[in-house]
Coordinates of C-alpha atoms in Angstrom, one line a residue:
X1 CA -21.3 -17.7 -1.2
X2 CA -24.7 -19.2 -1.9
X3 CA -26.2 -19.3 -5.3
X4 CA -28.7 -16.7 -6.5
X5 CA -32.3 -17.6 -6.9
X6 CA -32.7 -20.6 -9.1
X7 CA -34.1 -20.1 -12.6
X8 CA -37.6 -21.5 -13.0
X9 CA -36.4 -23.3 -16.1
X10 CA -34.4 -25.7 -14.0
X11 CA -36.0 -29.1 -13.4
X12 CA -38.4 -28.9 -10.5
X13 CA -36.8 -31.6 -8.6
X14 CA -33.4 -29.9 -8.4
X15 CA -34.3 -27.5 -5.6
X16 CA -35.6 -30.1 -3.1
X17 CA -32.6 -32.3 -3.8
X18 CA -30.2 -29.4 -3.1
X19 CA -32.2 -28.4 0.0
X20 CA -31.9 -31.9 1.4
X21 CA -28.1 -32.1 0.8
X22 CA -27.6 -28.6 2.3
X23 CA -29.7 -29.5 5.3
X24 CA -27.8 -32.7 5.9
X25 CA -24.6 -30.7 5.8
X26 CA -25.9 -28.0 8.3
X27 CA -26.8 -30.9 10.7
X28 CA -23.1 -32.1 10.6
X29 CA -24.0 -35.3 8.6
X30 CA -21.0 -34.9 6.3
X31 CA -21.1 -38.3 4.6
X32 CA -24.8 -38.3 4.0
X33 CA -24.6 -34.7 2.7
X34 CA -21.8 -35.6 0.3
X35 CA -23.8 -38.6 -0.9
X36 CA -26.9 -36.4 -1.4
X37 CA -24.9 -33.8 -3.4
X38 CA -23.4 -36.6 -5.5
X39 CA -26.8 -38.0 -6.2
X40 CA -28.1 -34.6 -7.2
X41 CA -25.2 -34.1 -9.6
X42 CA -25.8 -37.5 -11.1
X43 CA -29.4 -36.5 -11.8
X44 CA -28.6 -33.0 -13.0
X45 CA -25.0 -33.3 -14.4
X46 CA -25.1 -30.0 -16.2
X47 CA -26.4 -27.9 -13.3
X48 CA -24.2 -24.9 -12.5
X49 CA -26.1 -24.4 -9.2
X50 CA -25.5 -28.0 -8.1
X51 CA -21.7 -27.8 -8.6
X52 CA -21.6 -24.4 -6.9
X53 CA -23.5 -25.6 -3.9
X54 CA -21.4 -28.8 -3.5
X55 CA -18.3 -26.6 -3.8
X56 CA -19.6 -24.5 -0.9
X57 CA -20.3 -27.6 1.1
X58 CA -16.8 -29.0 0.4
X59 CA -15.1 -25.8 1.3
X60 CA -17.0 -25.7 4.6
X61 CA -15.6 -29.1 5.5
X62 CA -12.1 -28.3 4.5
X63 CA -12.0 -30.1 1.1
X64 CA -10.4 -27.1 -0.7
X65 CA -9.3 -29.0 -3.8
X66 CA -12.7 -30.6 -4.2
X67 CA -14.3 -27.2 -3.8
X68 CA -12.1 -25.6 -6.5
X69 CA -12.9 -28.5 -8.8
X70 CA -16.6 -28.0 -8.3
X71 CA -16.5 -24.2 -8.8
X72 CA -14.4 -24.7 -11.9
X73 CA -16.9 -27.1 -13.3
X74 CA -19.7 -24.6 -12.6
X75 CA -17.7 -22.0 -14.5
X76 CA -17.2 -24.4 -17.4
X77 CA -21.0 -24.6 -17.8
X78 CA -21.4 -20.8 -17.3
X79 CA -18.3 -18.7 -17.9
X80 CA -20.3 -15.6 -16.8
X81 CA -21.2 -17.0 -13.4
X82 CA -19.8 -14.2 -11.2
X83 CA -20.7 -15.9 -7.9
X84 CA -18.7 -18.9 -9.0
X85 CA -15.6 -16.8 -9.5
X86 CA -16.1 -15.3 -6.1
X87 CA -16.4 -18.7 -4.4
X88 CA -13.4 -20.1 -6.2
X89 CA -11.4 -17.0 -5.4
X90 CA -12.2 -17.2 -1.7
X91 CA -11.1 -20.9 -1.8
X92 CA -7.9 -20.0 -3.6
X93 CA -7.2 -17.3 -1.0
X94 CA -7.7 -19.9 1.8
X95 CA -5.0 -22.0 0.0
X96 CA -2.7 -19.0 0.1
X97 CA -2.9 -18.6 -3.7
X98 CA -3.6 -14.9 -3.5
X99 CA -2.6 -14.2 -7.1
X100 CA -5.1 -16.8 -8.4
X101 CA -7.7 -15.4 -6.1
X102 CA -7.1 -11.9 -7.4
X103 CA -7.7 -13.1 -10.9
X104 CA -11.0 -14.7 -9.9
X105 CA -12.2 -11.6 -8.1
X106 CA -11.2 -9.5 -11.1
X107 CA -13.4 -11.6 -13.3
X108 CA -16.3 -11.5 -10.8
X109 CA -16.1 -7.7 -10.7
X110 CA -16.3 -7.5 -14.5
X111 CA -19.2 -10.0 -14.8
X112 CA -21.2 -9.0 -11.7
X113 CA -24.9 -8.7 -12.5
X114 CA -25.6 -6.2 -9.7
X115 CA -23.7 -3.6 -7.7
X116 CA -23.8 -5.7 -4.5
X117 CA -21.9 -8.5 -6.1
X118 CA -19.5 -6.1 -7.9
X119 CA -18.7 -4.3 -4.6
X120 CA -18.1 -7.6 -2.8
X121 CA -15.7 -8.7 -5.6
X122 CA -13.8 -5.4 -5.4
X123 CA -13.4 -5.7 -1.6
X124 CA -12.2 -9.3 -1.9
X125 CA -9.8 -8.3 -4.6
X126 CA -8.4 -5.6 -2.3
X127 CA -7.7 -8.3 0.3
X128 CA -6.0 -10.6 -2.2
X129 CA -3.8 -7.6 -3.3
X130 CA -2.8 -6.8 0.2
X131 CA -1.8 -10.4 0.7
X132 CA 0.7 -10.1 -2.1
X133 CA 2.2 -6.9 -0.8
X134 CA 0.4 -4.6 -3.3
X135 CA -0.8 -2.1 -0.7
X136 CA -1.6 0.6 -3.2
X137 CA -3.9 -1.6 -5.2
X138 CA -5.5 -2.9 -2.0
X139 CA -6.2 0.7 -0.8
X140 CA -7.7 1.6 -4.2
X141 CA -10.1 -1.3 -3.9
X142 CA -11.0 -0.8 -0.3
X143 CA -11.6 2.9 -0.8
X144 CA -14.1 1.9 -3.6
X145 CA -15.7 -0.5 -1.1
X146 CA -15.9 2.1 1.6
X147 CA -17.6 4.6 -0.9
X148 CA -20.1 1.9 -1.8
X149 CA -20.8 1.0 1.8
X150 CA -19.9 4.0 4.0
X151 CA -21.9 2.8 7.0
X152 CA -20.3 -0.6 7.1
X153 CA -17.7 -0.4 9.9
X154 CA -16.1 -3.7 9.0
X155 CA -15.0 -2.3 5.6
X156 CA -13.7 0.9 7.2
X157 CA -11.8 -1.2 9.7
X158 CA -10.4 -3.3 6.9
X159 CA -9.1 -0.2 5.1
X160 CA -7.6 1.0 8.4
X161 CA -5.6 -2.2 8.6
X162 CA -4.4 -1.8 5.0
X163 CA -3.4 1.8 5.8
X164 CA -1.5 0.6 8.9
X165 CA 0.3 -1.9 6.7
X166 CA 1.2 0.9 4.3
X167 CA 2.7 2.9 7.2
X168 CA -0.1 5.5 6.9
X169 CA -0.7 5.5 10.6
X170 CA -2.7 8.8 10.7
X171 CA -5.1 7.7 8.1
X172 CA -5.5 4.3 9.9
X173 CA -6.3 6.0 13.2
X174 CA -8.9 8.1 11.4
X175 CA -10.5 5.0 9.9
X176 CA -10.5 3.1 13.2
X177 CA -12.1 6.2 14.9
X178 CA -14.7 6.3 12.1
X179 CA -15.6 2.6 12.4
X180 CA -16.1 3.1 16.2
X181 CA -18.3 6.1 15.6
X182 CA -20.5 3.9 13.4
X183 CA -20.5 1.1 16.0
X184 CA -19.2 2.0 19.4
X185 CA -19.4 -1.7 20.5
X186 CA -16.5 -2.7 18.2
X187 CA -14.0 -2.8 21.0
X188 CA -11.8 -5.1 19.1
X189 CA -10.7 -2.0 17.2
X190 CA -9.3 -0.3 20.3
X191 CA -5.9 -1.9 20.3
X192 CA -5.4 -1.1 16.6
X193 CA -6.6 2.4 17.1
X194 CA -4.3 2.9 20.1
X195 CA -1.4 1.5 18.2
X196 CA -2.0 3.8 15.2
X197 CA -2.1 6.8 17.4
X198 CA 1.1 5.7 19.1
X199 CA 2.9 5.1 15.7
X200 CA 1.9 8.6 14.6
X201 CA 3.2 10.3 17.7
X202 CA -0.2 11.1 19.2
X203 CA 0.7 9.7 22.6
X204 CA -1.8 11.8 24.6
X205 CA -4.7 10.8 22.4
X206 CA -3.7 7.1 22.7
X207 CA -3.5 7.3 26.5
X208 CA -6.9 9.1 26.6
X209 CA -8.4 6.3 24.4
X210 CA -7.3 3.5 26.7
X211 CA -8.4 5.4 29.8
X212 CA -11.8 6.1 28.3
X213 CA -12.2 2.5 27.2
X214 CA -11.2 1.0 30.6
X215 CA -13.3 3.5 32.5
X216 CA -16.6 2.3 30.9
X217 CA -19.3 0.8 33.1
X218 CA -18.5 -2.5 31.2
X219 CA -14.8 -2.3 30.1
X220 CA -13.7 -5.0 27.7
X221 CA -12.9 -8.4 29.1
X222 CA -11.4 -11.6 27.9
X223 CA -8.8 -11.4 25.1
X224 CA -9.6 -7.9 23.9
X225 CA -9.5 -6.8 27.6
X226 CA -6.0 -8.3 27.9
X227 CA -4.8 -6.4 24.8
X228 CA -6.2 -3.2 26.2
X229 CA -4.4 -3.8 29.5
X230 CA -1.2 -4.3 27.5
X231 CA -1.8 -1.0 25.8
X232 CA -2.6 0.6 29.2
X233 CA 0.7 -0.8 30.6
X234 CA -0.9 -2.9 33.3
X235 CA -0.1 -6.3 31.7
X236 CA 3.4 -7.5 31.0
X237 CA 4.6 -9.4 27.9
X238 CA 4.6 -12.7 29.8
X239 CA 1.2 -12.2 31.2
X240 CA -0.2 -11.4 27.8
X241 CA 1.3 -14.6 26.4
X242 CA -0.1 -16.7 29.2
X243 CA -3.5 -15.2 28.5
X244 CA -3.2 -16.1 24.9
X245 CA -2.4 -19.7 25.8
X246 CA -6.1 -20.4 26.7
X247 CA -9.0 -21.8 24.8
X248 CA -9.3 -24.3 21.9
X249 CA -6.3 -25.0 19.7
X250 CA -7.6 -22.5 17.1
X251 CA -8.4 -19.8 19.6
X252 CA -4.9 -20.2 21.1
X253 CA -3.3 -19.9 17.7
X254 CA -5.4 -16.8 16.9
X255 CA -4.6 -15.1 20.2
X256 CA -1.0 -16.0 20.0
X257 CA -0.7 -14.5 16.6
X258 CA -2.2 -11.3 17.8
X259 CA -0.1 -11.3 20.9
X260 CA 3.1 -11.7 19.0
X261 CA 2.2 -8.9 16.6
X262 CA 1.2 -6.4 19.3
X263 CA 4.3 -7.2 21.3
X264 CA 6.4 -6.7 18.2
X265 CA 4.8 -3.3 17.8
X266 CA 5.4 -2.4 21.4
X267 CA 9.1 -3.3 20.8
X268 CA 9.1 -0.9 17.9
X269 CA 7.8 1.8 20.2
X270 CA 10.6 1.1 22.7
X271 CA 13.1 1.1 19.9
X272 CA 14.1 -2.6 20.2
X273 CA 14.1 -3.7 16.5
X274 CA 15.6 -7.1 17.0
X275 CA 13.1 -8.0 19.7
X276 CA 10.3 -6.7 17.4
X277 CA 11.5 -8.8 14.5
X278 CA 11.5 -12.0 16.7
X279 CA 7.9 -11.3 17.7
X280 CA 6.8 -10.8 14.1
X281 CA 8.5 -14.0 13.0
X282 CA 6.5 -15.9 15.7
X283 CA 3.3 -14.2 14.5
X284 CA 3.9 -15.7 11.0
X285 CA 4.5 -19.1 12.4
X286 CA 0.8 -19.2 13.1
X287 CA 0.0 -19.5 9.3
X288 CA -3.3 -17.8 10.0
X289 CA -3.3 -16.2 6.6
X290 CA -6.6 -14.3 7.0
X291 CA -5.9 -12.5 10.3
X292 CA -5.1 -8.8 10.2
X293 CA -2.2 -9.3 12.7
X294 CA -0.7 -11.9 10.4
X295 CA -1.0 -9.6 7.4
X296 CA 0.5 -6.7 9.2
X297 CA 3.4 -8.8 10.5
X298 CA 4.1 -9.7 6.9
X299 CA 4.5 -6.1 6.0
X300 CA 6.8 -5.5 9.0
X301 CA 9.0 -8.3 7.7
X302 CA 8.4 -7.5 4.0
X303 CA 7.7 -11.2 3.4
X304 CA 4.8 -12.3 1.2
X305 CA 3.6 -15.6 -0.3

């Protein structure tokens, strides 16, 4: 997360130095940007903002340890810097250190100078709690986040996933429906919504949802379209896996994780527990920690980092 507006008391030259470094980074000039950030910190060695911004840059390029070091340095200079705790917490979460991330988000929530920052910290804390298997704590936080931002469909969707993980399939279905009422274009929710209806025994509603989705003037295509066809029963397991095996390496990993999760859920519906477990195991092999399908597969296997 970027830094707040820079105090006027900072040396005038700090802002242009940081703009230059950030611009170089956005242009993909990694080495030049790193050198520019380093030069800025040499000139302004006690600048909270400089360390925070270099931390964001390093995280963006995958240097997670360097990013944590920078955010920690910023927090040494200003222990009440809520954004620094959020940024370090996000990086800890990327490193699968959910407990450490939760601690940082907790501090950010306490120190937040405004409601927007506090609500962000609470939402992120909910995600870190879910990653540890603390679904009750996650739902408490995500409910607070929904109350603070009732018209943000992504937060409602996130709570729906947490409810699904908790086995609260009816509540999950209601939240997925609510998110789609706010934004009808969120077709990525349809497979989750369908699955939640199926898991709660509302087969007729699930069938009507898919029929309605596929009968649109512009039905979903690509990967979401493939998942909807699986839900519809017009795409086999093998066809879905072949569809997942397309795109860049990252895209293939993401799609394969989702495919394995949804096929595992389909196996639960057909009462094939061993087959379901095998699919969930494969979903976790992706190591895509931030994906909803990965998280839900963890809950199916009761296996947490």
